[in-house]
XYZ file of C-alpha atoms in Angstrom:
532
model
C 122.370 91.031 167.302
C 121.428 93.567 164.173
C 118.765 95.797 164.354
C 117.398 98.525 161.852
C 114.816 100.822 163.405
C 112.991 103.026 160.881
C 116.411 103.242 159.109
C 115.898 105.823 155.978
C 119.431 107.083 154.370
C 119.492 109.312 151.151
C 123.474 110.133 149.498
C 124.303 114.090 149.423
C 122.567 115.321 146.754
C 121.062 112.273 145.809
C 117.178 112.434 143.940
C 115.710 109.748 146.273
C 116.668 107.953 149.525
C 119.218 104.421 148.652
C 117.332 103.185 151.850
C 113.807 103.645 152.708
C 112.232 102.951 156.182
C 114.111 99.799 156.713
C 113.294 97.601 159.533
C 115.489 94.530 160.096
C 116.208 92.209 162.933
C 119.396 89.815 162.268
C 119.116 87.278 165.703
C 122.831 86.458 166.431
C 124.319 83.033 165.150
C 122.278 83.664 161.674
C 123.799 83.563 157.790
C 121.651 86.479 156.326
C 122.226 86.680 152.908
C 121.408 90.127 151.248
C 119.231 90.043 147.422
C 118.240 92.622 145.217
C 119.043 94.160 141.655
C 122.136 96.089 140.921
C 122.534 99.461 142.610
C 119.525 98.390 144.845
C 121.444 99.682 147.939
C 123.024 96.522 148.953
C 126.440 97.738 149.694
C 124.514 100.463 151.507
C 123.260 98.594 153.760
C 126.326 95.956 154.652
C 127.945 99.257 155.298
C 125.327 100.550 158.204
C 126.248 97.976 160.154
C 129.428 99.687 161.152
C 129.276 103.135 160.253
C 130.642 103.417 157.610
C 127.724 104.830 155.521
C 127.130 107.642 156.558
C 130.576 108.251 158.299
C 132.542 108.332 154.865
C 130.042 108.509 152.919
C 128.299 111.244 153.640
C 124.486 111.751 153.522
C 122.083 111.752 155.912
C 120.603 108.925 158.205
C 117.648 108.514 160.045
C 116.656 105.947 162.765
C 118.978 103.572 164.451
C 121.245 100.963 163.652
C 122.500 99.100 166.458
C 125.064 95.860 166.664
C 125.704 93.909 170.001
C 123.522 97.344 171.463
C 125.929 99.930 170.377
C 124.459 102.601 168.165
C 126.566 102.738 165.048
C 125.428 106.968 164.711
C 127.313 107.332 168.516
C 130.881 105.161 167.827
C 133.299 105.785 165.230
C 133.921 102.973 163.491
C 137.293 102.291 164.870
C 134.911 101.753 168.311
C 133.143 99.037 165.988
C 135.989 97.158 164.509
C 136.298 94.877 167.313
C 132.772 93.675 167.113
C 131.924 94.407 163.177
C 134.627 92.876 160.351
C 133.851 93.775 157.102
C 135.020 92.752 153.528
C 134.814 95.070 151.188
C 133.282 94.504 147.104
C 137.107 95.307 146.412
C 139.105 93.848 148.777
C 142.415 95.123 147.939
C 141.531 98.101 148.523
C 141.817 97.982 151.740
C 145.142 96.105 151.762
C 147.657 97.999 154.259
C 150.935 95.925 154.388
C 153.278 94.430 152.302
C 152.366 90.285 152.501
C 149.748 88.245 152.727
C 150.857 87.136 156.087
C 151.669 90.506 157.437
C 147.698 91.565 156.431
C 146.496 88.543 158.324
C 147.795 90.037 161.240
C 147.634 93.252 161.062
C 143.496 93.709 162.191
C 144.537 92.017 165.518
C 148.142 94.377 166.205
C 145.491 96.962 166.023
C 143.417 95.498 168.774
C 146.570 94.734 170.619
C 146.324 91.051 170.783
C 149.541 89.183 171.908
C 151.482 87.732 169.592
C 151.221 83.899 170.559
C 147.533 84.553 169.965
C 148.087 86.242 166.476
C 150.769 83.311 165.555
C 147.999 80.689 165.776
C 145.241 82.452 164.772
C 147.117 83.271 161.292
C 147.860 79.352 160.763
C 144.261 78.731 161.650
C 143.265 80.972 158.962
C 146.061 80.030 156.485
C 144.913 76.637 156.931
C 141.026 77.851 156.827
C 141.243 79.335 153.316
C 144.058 77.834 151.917
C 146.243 80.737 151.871
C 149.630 78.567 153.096
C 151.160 78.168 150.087
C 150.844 82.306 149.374
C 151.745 83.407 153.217
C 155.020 85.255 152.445
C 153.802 86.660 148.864
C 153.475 90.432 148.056
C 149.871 91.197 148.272
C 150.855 93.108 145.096
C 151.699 90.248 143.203
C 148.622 87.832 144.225
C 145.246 87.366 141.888
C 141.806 88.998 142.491
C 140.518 85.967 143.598
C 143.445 85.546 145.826
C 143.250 89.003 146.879
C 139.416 88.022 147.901
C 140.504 85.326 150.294
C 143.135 87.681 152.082
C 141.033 90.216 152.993
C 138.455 87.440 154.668
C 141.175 85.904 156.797
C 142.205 89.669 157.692
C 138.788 90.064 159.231
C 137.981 86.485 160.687
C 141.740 86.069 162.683
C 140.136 88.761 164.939
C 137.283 86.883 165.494
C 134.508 89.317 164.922
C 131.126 88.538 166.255
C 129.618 89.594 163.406
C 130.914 89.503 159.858
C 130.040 91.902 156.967
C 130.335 90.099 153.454
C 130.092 92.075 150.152
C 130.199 89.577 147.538
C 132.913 87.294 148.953
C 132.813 84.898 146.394
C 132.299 86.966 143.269
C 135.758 86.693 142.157
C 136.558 83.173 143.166
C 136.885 79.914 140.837
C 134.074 77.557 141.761
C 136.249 75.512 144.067
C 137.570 78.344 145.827
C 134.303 79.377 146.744
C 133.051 76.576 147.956
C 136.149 76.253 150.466
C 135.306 79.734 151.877
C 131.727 79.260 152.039
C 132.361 76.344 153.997
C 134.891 78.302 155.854
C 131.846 81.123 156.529
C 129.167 78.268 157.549
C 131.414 76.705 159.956
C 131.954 80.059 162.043
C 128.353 80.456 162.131
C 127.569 77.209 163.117
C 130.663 76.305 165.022
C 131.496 79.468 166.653
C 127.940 81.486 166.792
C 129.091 84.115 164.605
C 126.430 86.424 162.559
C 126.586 86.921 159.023
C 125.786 89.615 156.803
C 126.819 88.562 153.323
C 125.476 90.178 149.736
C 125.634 87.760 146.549
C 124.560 87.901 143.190
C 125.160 84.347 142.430
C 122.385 82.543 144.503
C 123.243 79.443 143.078
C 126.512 79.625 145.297
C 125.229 80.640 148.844
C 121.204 80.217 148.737
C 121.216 76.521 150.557
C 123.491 77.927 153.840
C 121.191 80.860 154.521
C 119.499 80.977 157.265
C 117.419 83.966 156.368
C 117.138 86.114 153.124
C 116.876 90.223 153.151
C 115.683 91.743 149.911
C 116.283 94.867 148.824
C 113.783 96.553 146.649
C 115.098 99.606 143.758
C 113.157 102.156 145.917
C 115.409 101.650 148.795
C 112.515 99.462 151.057
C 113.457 96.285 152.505
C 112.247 92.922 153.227
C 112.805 89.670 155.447
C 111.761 86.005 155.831
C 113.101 82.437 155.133
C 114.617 81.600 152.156
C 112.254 79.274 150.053
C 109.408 82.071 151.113
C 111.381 84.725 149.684
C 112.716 83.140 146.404
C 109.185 82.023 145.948
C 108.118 85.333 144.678
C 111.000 87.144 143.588
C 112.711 87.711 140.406
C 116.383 87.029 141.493
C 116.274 83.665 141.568
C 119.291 80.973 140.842
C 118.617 78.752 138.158
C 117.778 75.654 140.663
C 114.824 78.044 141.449
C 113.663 78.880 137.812
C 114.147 74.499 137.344
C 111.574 74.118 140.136
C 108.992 77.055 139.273
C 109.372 75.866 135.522
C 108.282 71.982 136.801
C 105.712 73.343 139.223
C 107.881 71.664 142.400
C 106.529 72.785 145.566
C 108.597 73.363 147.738
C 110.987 75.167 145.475
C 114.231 73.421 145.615
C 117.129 75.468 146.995
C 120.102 72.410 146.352
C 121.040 70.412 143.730
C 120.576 68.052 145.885
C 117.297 68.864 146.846
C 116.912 68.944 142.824
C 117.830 65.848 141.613
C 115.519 63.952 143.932
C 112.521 66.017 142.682
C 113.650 65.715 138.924
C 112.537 62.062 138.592
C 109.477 63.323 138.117
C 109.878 64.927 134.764
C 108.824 63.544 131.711
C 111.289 61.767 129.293
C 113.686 64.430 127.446
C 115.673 64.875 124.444
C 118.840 66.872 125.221
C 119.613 69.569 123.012
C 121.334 68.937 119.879
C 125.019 70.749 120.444
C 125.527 73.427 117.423
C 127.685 72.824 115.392
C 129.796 76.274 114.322
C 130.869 77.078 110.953
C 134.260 78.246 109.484
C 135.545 81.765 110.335
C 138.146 83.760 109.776
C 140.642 84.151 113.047
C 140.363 87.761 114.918
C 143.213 86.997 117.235
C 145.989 84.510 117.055
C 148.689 82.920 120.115
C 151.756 81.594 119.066
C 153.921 79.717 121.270
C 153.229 82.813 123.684
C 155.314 82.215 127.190
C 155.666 85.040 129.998
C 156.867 85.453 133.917
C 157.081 88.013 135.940
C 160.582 89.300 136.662
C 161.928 86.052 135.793
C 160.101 83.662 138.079
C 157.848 81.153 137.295
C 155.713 81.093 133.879
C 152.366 83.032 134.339
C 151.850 81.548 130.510
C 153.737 78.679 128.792
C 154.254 77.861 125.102
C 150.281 79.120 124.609
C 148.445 78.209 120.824
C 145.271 79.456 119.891
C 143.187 81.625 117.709
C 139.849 83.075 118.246
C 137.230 83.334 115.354
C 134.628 86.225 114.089
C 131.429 85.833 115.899
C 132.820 83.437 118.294
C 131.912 84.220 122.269
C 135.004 81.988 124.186
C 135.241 81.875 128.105
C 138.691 81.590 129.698
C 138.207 79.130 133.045
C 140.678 77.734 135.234
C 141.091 78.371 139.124
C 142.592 81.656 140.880
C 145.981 82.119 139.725
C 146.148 80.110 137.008
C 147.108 82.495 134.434
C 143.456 84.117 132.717
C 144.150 87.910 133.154
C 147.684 87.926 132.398
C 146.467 86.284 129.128
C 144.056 88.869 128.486
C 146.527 91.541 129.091
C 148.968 89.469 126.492
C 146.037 89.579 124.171
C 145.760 93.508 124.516
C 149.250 94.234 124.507
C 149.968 95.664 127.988
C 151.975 92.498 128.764
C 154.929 92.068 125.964
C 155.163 88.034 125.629
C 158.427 87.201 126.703
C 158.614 84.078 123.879
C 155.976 83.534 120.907
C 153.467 86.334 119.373
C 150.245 87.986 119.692
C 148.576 88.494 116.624
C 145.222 90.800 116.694
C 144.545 90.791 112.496
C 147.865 90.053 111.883
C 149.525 92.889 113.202
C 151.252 93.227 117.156
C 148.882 94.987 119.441
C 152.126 96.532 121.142
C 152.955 98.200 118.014
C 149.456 99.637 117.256
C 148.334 103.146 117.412
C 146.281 104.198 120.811
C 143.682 105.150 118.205
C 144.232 101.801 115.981
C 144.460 99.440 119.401
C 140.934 100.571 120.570
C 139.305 99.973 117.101
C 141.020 96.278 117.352
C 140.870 95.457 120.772
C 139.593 96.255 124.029
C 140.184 95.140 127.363
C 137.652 95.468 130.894
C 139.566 94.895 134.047
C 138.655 93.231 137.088
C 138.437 96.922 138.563
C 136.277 98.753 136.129
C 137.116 101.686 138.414
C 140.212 102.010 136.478
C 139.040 102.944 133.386
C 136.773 105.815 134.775
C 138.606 108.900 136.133
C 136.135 111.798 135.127
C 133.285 113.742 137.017
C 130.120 112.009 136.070
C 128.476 109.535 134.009
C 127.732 111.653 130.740
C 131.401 112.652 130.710
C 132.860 109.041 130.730
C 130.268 108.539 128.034
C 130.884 112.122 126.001
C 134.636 111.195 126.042
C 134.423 107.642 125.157
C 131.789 108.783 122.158
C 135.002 111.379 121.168
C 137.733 108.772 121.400
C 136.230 106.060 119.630
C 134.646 108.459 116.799
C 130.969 107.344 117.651
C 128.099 109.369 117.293
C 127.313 110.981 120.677
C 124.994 108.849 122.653
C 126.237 105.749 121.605
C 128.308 104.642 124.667
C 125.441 106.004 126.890
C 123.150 103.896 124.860
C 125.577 100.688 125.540
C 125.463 101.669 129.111
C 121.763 101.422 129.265
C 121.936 98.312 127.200
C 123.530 96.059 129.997
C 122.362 98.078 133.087
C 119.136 100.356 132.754
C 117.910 103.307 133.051
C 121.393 105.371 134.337
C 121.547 108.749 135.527
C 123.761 110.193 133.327
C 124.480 112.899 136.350
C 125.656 110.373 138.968
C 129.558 110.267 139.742
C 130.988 106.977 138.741
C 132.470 106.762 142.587
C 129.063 106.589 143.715
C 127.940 104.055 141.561
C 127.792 100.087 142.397
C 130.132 97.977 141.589
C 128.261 96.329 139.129
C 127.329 99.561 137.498
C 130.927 100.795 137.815
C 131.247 97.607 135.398
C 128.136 98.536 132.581
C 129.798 102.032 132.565
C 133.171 100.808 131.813
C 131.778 98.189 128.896
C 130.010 101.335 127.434
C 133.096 103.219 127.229
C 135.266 100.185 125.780
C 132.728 98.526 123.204
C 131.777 102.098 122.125
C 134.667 102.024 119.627
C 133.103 98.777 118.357
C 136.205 96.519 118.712
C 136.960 93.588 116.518
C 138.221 91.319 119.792
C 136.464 92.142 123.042
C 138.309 91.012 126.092
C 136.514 91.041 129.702
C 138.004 90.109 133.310
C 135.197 88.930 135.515
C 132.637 90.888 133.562
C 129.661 89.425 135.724
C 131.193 91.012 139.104
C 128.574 93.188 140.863
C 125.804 92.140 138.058
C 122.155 90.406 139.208
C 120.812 87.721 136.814
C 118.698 90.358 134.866
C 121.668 92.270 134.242
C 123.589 89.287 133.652
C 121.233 88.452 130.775
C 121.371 91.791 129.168
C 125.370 91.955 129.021
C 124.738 88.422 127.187
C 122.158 89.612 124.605
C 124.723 92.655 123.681
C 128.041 90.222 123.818
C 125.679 87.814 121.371
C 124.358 90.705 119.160
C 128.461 91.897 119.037
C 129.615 88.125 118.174
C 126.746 88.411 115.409
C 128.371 91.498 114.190
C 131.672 89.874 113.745
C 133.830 90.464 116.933
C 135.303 87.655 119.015
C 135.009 87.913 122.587
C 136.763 86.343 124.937
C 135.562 86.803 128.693
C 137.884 85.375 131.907
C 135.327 84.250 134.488
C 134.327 81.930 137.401
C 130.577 82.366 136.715
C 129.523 78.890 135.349
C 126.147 79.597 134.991
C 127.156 83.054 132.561
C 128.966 80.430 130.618
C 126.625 78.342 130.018
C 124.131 80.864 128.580
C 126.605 82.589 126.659
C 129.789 80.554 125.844
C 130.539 78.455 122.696
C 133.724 77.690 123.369
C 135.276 77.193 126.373
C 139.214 77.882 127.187
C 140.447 75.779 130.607
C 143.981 77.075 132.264
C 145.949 75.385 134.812
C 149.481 76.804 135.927
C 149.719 79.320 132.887
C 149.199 76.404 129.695
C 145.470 75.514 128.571
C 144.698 72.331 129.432
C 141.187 71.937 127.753
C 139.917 73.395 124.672
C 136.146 72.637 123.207
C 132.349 73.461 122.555
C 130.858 74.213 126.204
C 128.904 71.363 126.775
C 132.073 69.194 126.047
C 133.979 70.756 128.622
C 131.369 72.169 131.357
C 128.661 69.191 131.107
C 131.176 66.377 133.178
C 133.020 68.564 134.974
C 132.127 68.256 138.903
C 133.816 71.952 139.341
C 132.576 74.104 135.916
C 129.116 72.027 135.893
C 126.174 74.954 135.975
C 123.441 73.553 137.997
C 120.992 72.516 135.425
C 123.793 69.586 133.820
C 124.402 68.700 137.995
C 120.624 68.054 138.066
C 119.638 66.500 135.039
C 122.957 64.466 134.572
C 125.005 64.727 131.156
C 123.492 65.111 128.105
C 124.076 68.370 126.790
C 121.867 70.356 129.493
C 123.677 73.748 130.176
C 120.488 75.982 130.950
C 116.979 76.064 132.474
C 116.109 78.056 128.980
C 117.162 74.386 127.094
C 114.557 72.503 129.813
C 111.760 74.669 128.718
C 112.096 74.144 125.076
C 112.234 70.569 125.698
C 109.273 70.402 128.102
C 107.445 72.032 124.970
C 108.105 69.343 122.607
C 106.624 66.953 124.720
């Protein structure tokens, strides 16, 4: 159904090509699910497939890239959108109506569909993804995870025989994702459909595959079956590391698959849960209560505080209240009852200078935090603004992503290097309460680590940081606390392996294998294997 033929593609002006002599056959009725490191050329690829790169983009491309046996270099990609949908890494971006029902329709007006057809293929879908209950909501007015399931049922009510997927899950509670994941399997199986779908958490998607395509940092590209190819790469889910770590062979791809082969590890001890000491509070919540144009509560009659050197995460499903909180905490959203306290004083009534010393806030769209022409501006800027020596943010960059040419426009970055470029510029000022939306968007599980090791190193240092996010497996590396919301109030509030250990939806996959006892990581399996 896909094939790449000698496919090399290098961005204008770029120092080296983002894909190198790629050769790729995707057989139709396939889930191939795309691996590699951050700014690998992922999104490059997914975006071949129907012309978009190099038709927007730019650049130059040589070989073929051919779909159902139309060249992709011949068609505009208006020629392709009845046999190619794709979902973008930022979905509502591409958002042109007003509703959620009115974008689930509007791929197949395009394609001039009659409208009996689009009627039930819109309650199919609402029913598909559980989007019902949002159908006649502004698209304006719906989460990012929301936002994430709209622009899939935009693509699939057209029924695409193929379907592009860039990150589909990445901003999704764990629930969520495993409705549209079931969603994506069925088409494939169901309905012979071929999928193209990138992920950074393999823990999520690894057992549907079908086949695995891994991108290298020099732009080359390989294929094979999945246990073969997780077998000797780095970018592994933590299932993976649990089986490599016991010497299982072959590597377990499930929990499942897990648990059956975990029988045959030595008797435990669990670790011992830490037990934090007194500290002052950074931030403080007060009866806090807010709605949006006098609806329903987004947040109701919140109290809490957050400590020096504590690292919280803020869970709960799509919708259920986490960024408005954050924005509450940073002052863009004026509580409507109750106070926000950030060392006792308002954050609304702070000083622009003041506010970023106290607190700082990354969106769920780094992108809108960066607005100049290249990467040692943002940085330059951010090193002026915050009164840091210069280098500092650049530093920070480099930190959580790499080596990063400082030339490089921040359009053409990833989106997970969008986001290290956007945590540079906000921690630069060295905030006392770091606030983060979905930090882990875009990031593999070597970046992952190293925005960890600099959110620890901060806590150390004294600032609180409280990070909104769906990425279980984050929390349990990083997390001492854990915050739960549920229709705008928090409904659980505790050390991480009282709240994530038992849960069947917030579980990371090392507590779902082992069973409960305090095991959050693969890293806490290791030490134990050692005192044996």
């Amino acid at each position: 159904m896909i094939r790449f033929d000698s496919v090399t593609f290098t961005y204008p002006d770029a120092d080296r090509p983002a894909l190198s002599d790629v050769h790729l056959h995707v057989p139709e009725g396939e889930l191939a699910l795309v691996i590699g490191p951050t700014g690998s050329g992922k999104t490059t690829l997914l975006r071949t497939i129907n012309g978009l790169v190099p038709r927007f983009s730019g650049g130059t491309l040589a070989g073929t890239v051919t779909v159902g046996g139309r060249d992709t270099s011949r068609l505009p990609v208006r020629e392709m959108s009845d046999l190619v949908g794709y979902v973008a890494q930022d979905p509502a971006a591409g958002f042109v109506t007003a509703t959620v029902e009115e974008e689930l329709a509007y791929t197949m007006e395009q394609l001039g569909l009659d409208s009996q057809t689009m009627r039930r293929r819109v309650e199919e879908i609402l029913d598909l993804l559980g989007l019902a209950p949002l159908r006649g909501r502004p698209l304006k007015s719906i989460s990012g995870g929301e936002a994430q399931r709209v622009a899939l049922g935009a693509v699939l009510t057209s029924h695409p025989r193929v379907t592009v997927l860039d990150e589909p899950t990445s901003a999704l509670d764990p629930t969520a994702a495993e409705e549209v994941l079931a969603a994506i399997t069925r088409i494939v199986h169901d309905l012979g459909t071929t999928v193209v779908l990138a992920e950074h958490r393999l823990e999520r998607v690894i057992q549907y595959a079908d086949s695995v395509i891994r991108l290298h940092p020099d732009g080359r590209a390989g294929a094979g079956a999945p246990a073969a190819m997780m077998a000797d790469t780095a970018i592994v889910p933590p299932v993976v590391r649990l089986g490599r770590l016991a010497g299982w062979n072959p590597l377990p791809l499930s929990v499942r698959d897990a648990r059956r082969r975990a029988v045959d590890l030595p008797p435990l001890e669990p670790p011992a849960p830490a037990a934090p000491g007194p500290a002052r509070a950074v931030a403080e919540v007060r009866d806090v209560s807010f709605s949006y144009g006098g609806g329903d509560a987004a947040l109701s009659d919140l109290t809490f505080s957050l400590h020096e050197g504590e690292a919280v995460a803020l869970m709960g499903r799509n919708g259920a209240g986490k960024t408005t909180l954050l924005w509450a905490l940073q002052g863009g959203r004026k509580p409507d009852r109750g106070r926000v306290l950030i060392q006792d004083a308002e954050p609304s009534t702070l000083s622009p200078a003041e506010a970023l010393r106290r607190v700082a806030l990354v969106p769920q769209n780094p992108g809108d935090l960066l607005y100049l022409e290249s990467v040692a501006e943002e940085c330059a800027a951010a090193d002026r603004a915050a009164g840091a020596r210069p280098g500092a943010c650049h530093r920070l960059v480099e930190e959580i992503l790499g080596p990063t040419d400082p030339r490089a426009h921040p359009s053409d970055l990833s989106e997970g290097q969008r986001l290290g470029l956007a945590l540079g510029i906000q921690l630069a000022a060295r905030p006392r309460l770091i606030l983060l939306d979905e930090p882990t968007r875009g990031l593999d599980y070597a970046a992952k680590e190293r925005l960890g090791g600099v959110l620890a190193r901060l806590a150390t240092e004294g600032a609180s940081i409280l990070v909104a996010t769906h990425d279980v497996e984050f929390v349990a590396e990083f997390a001492h606390r854990v915050l739960v919301m549920a229709d705008g109030e928090i409904v659980a509030d505790g050390s991480t392996p009282d709240i994530v250990v038992a849960s069947p939806t917030f579980a990371p996959q090392v507590a779902k294998i082992l069973g409960p006892g305090g095991w959050l990581t693969v890293s806490d399996v290791a030490r134990a294997l050692e005192a044996v």
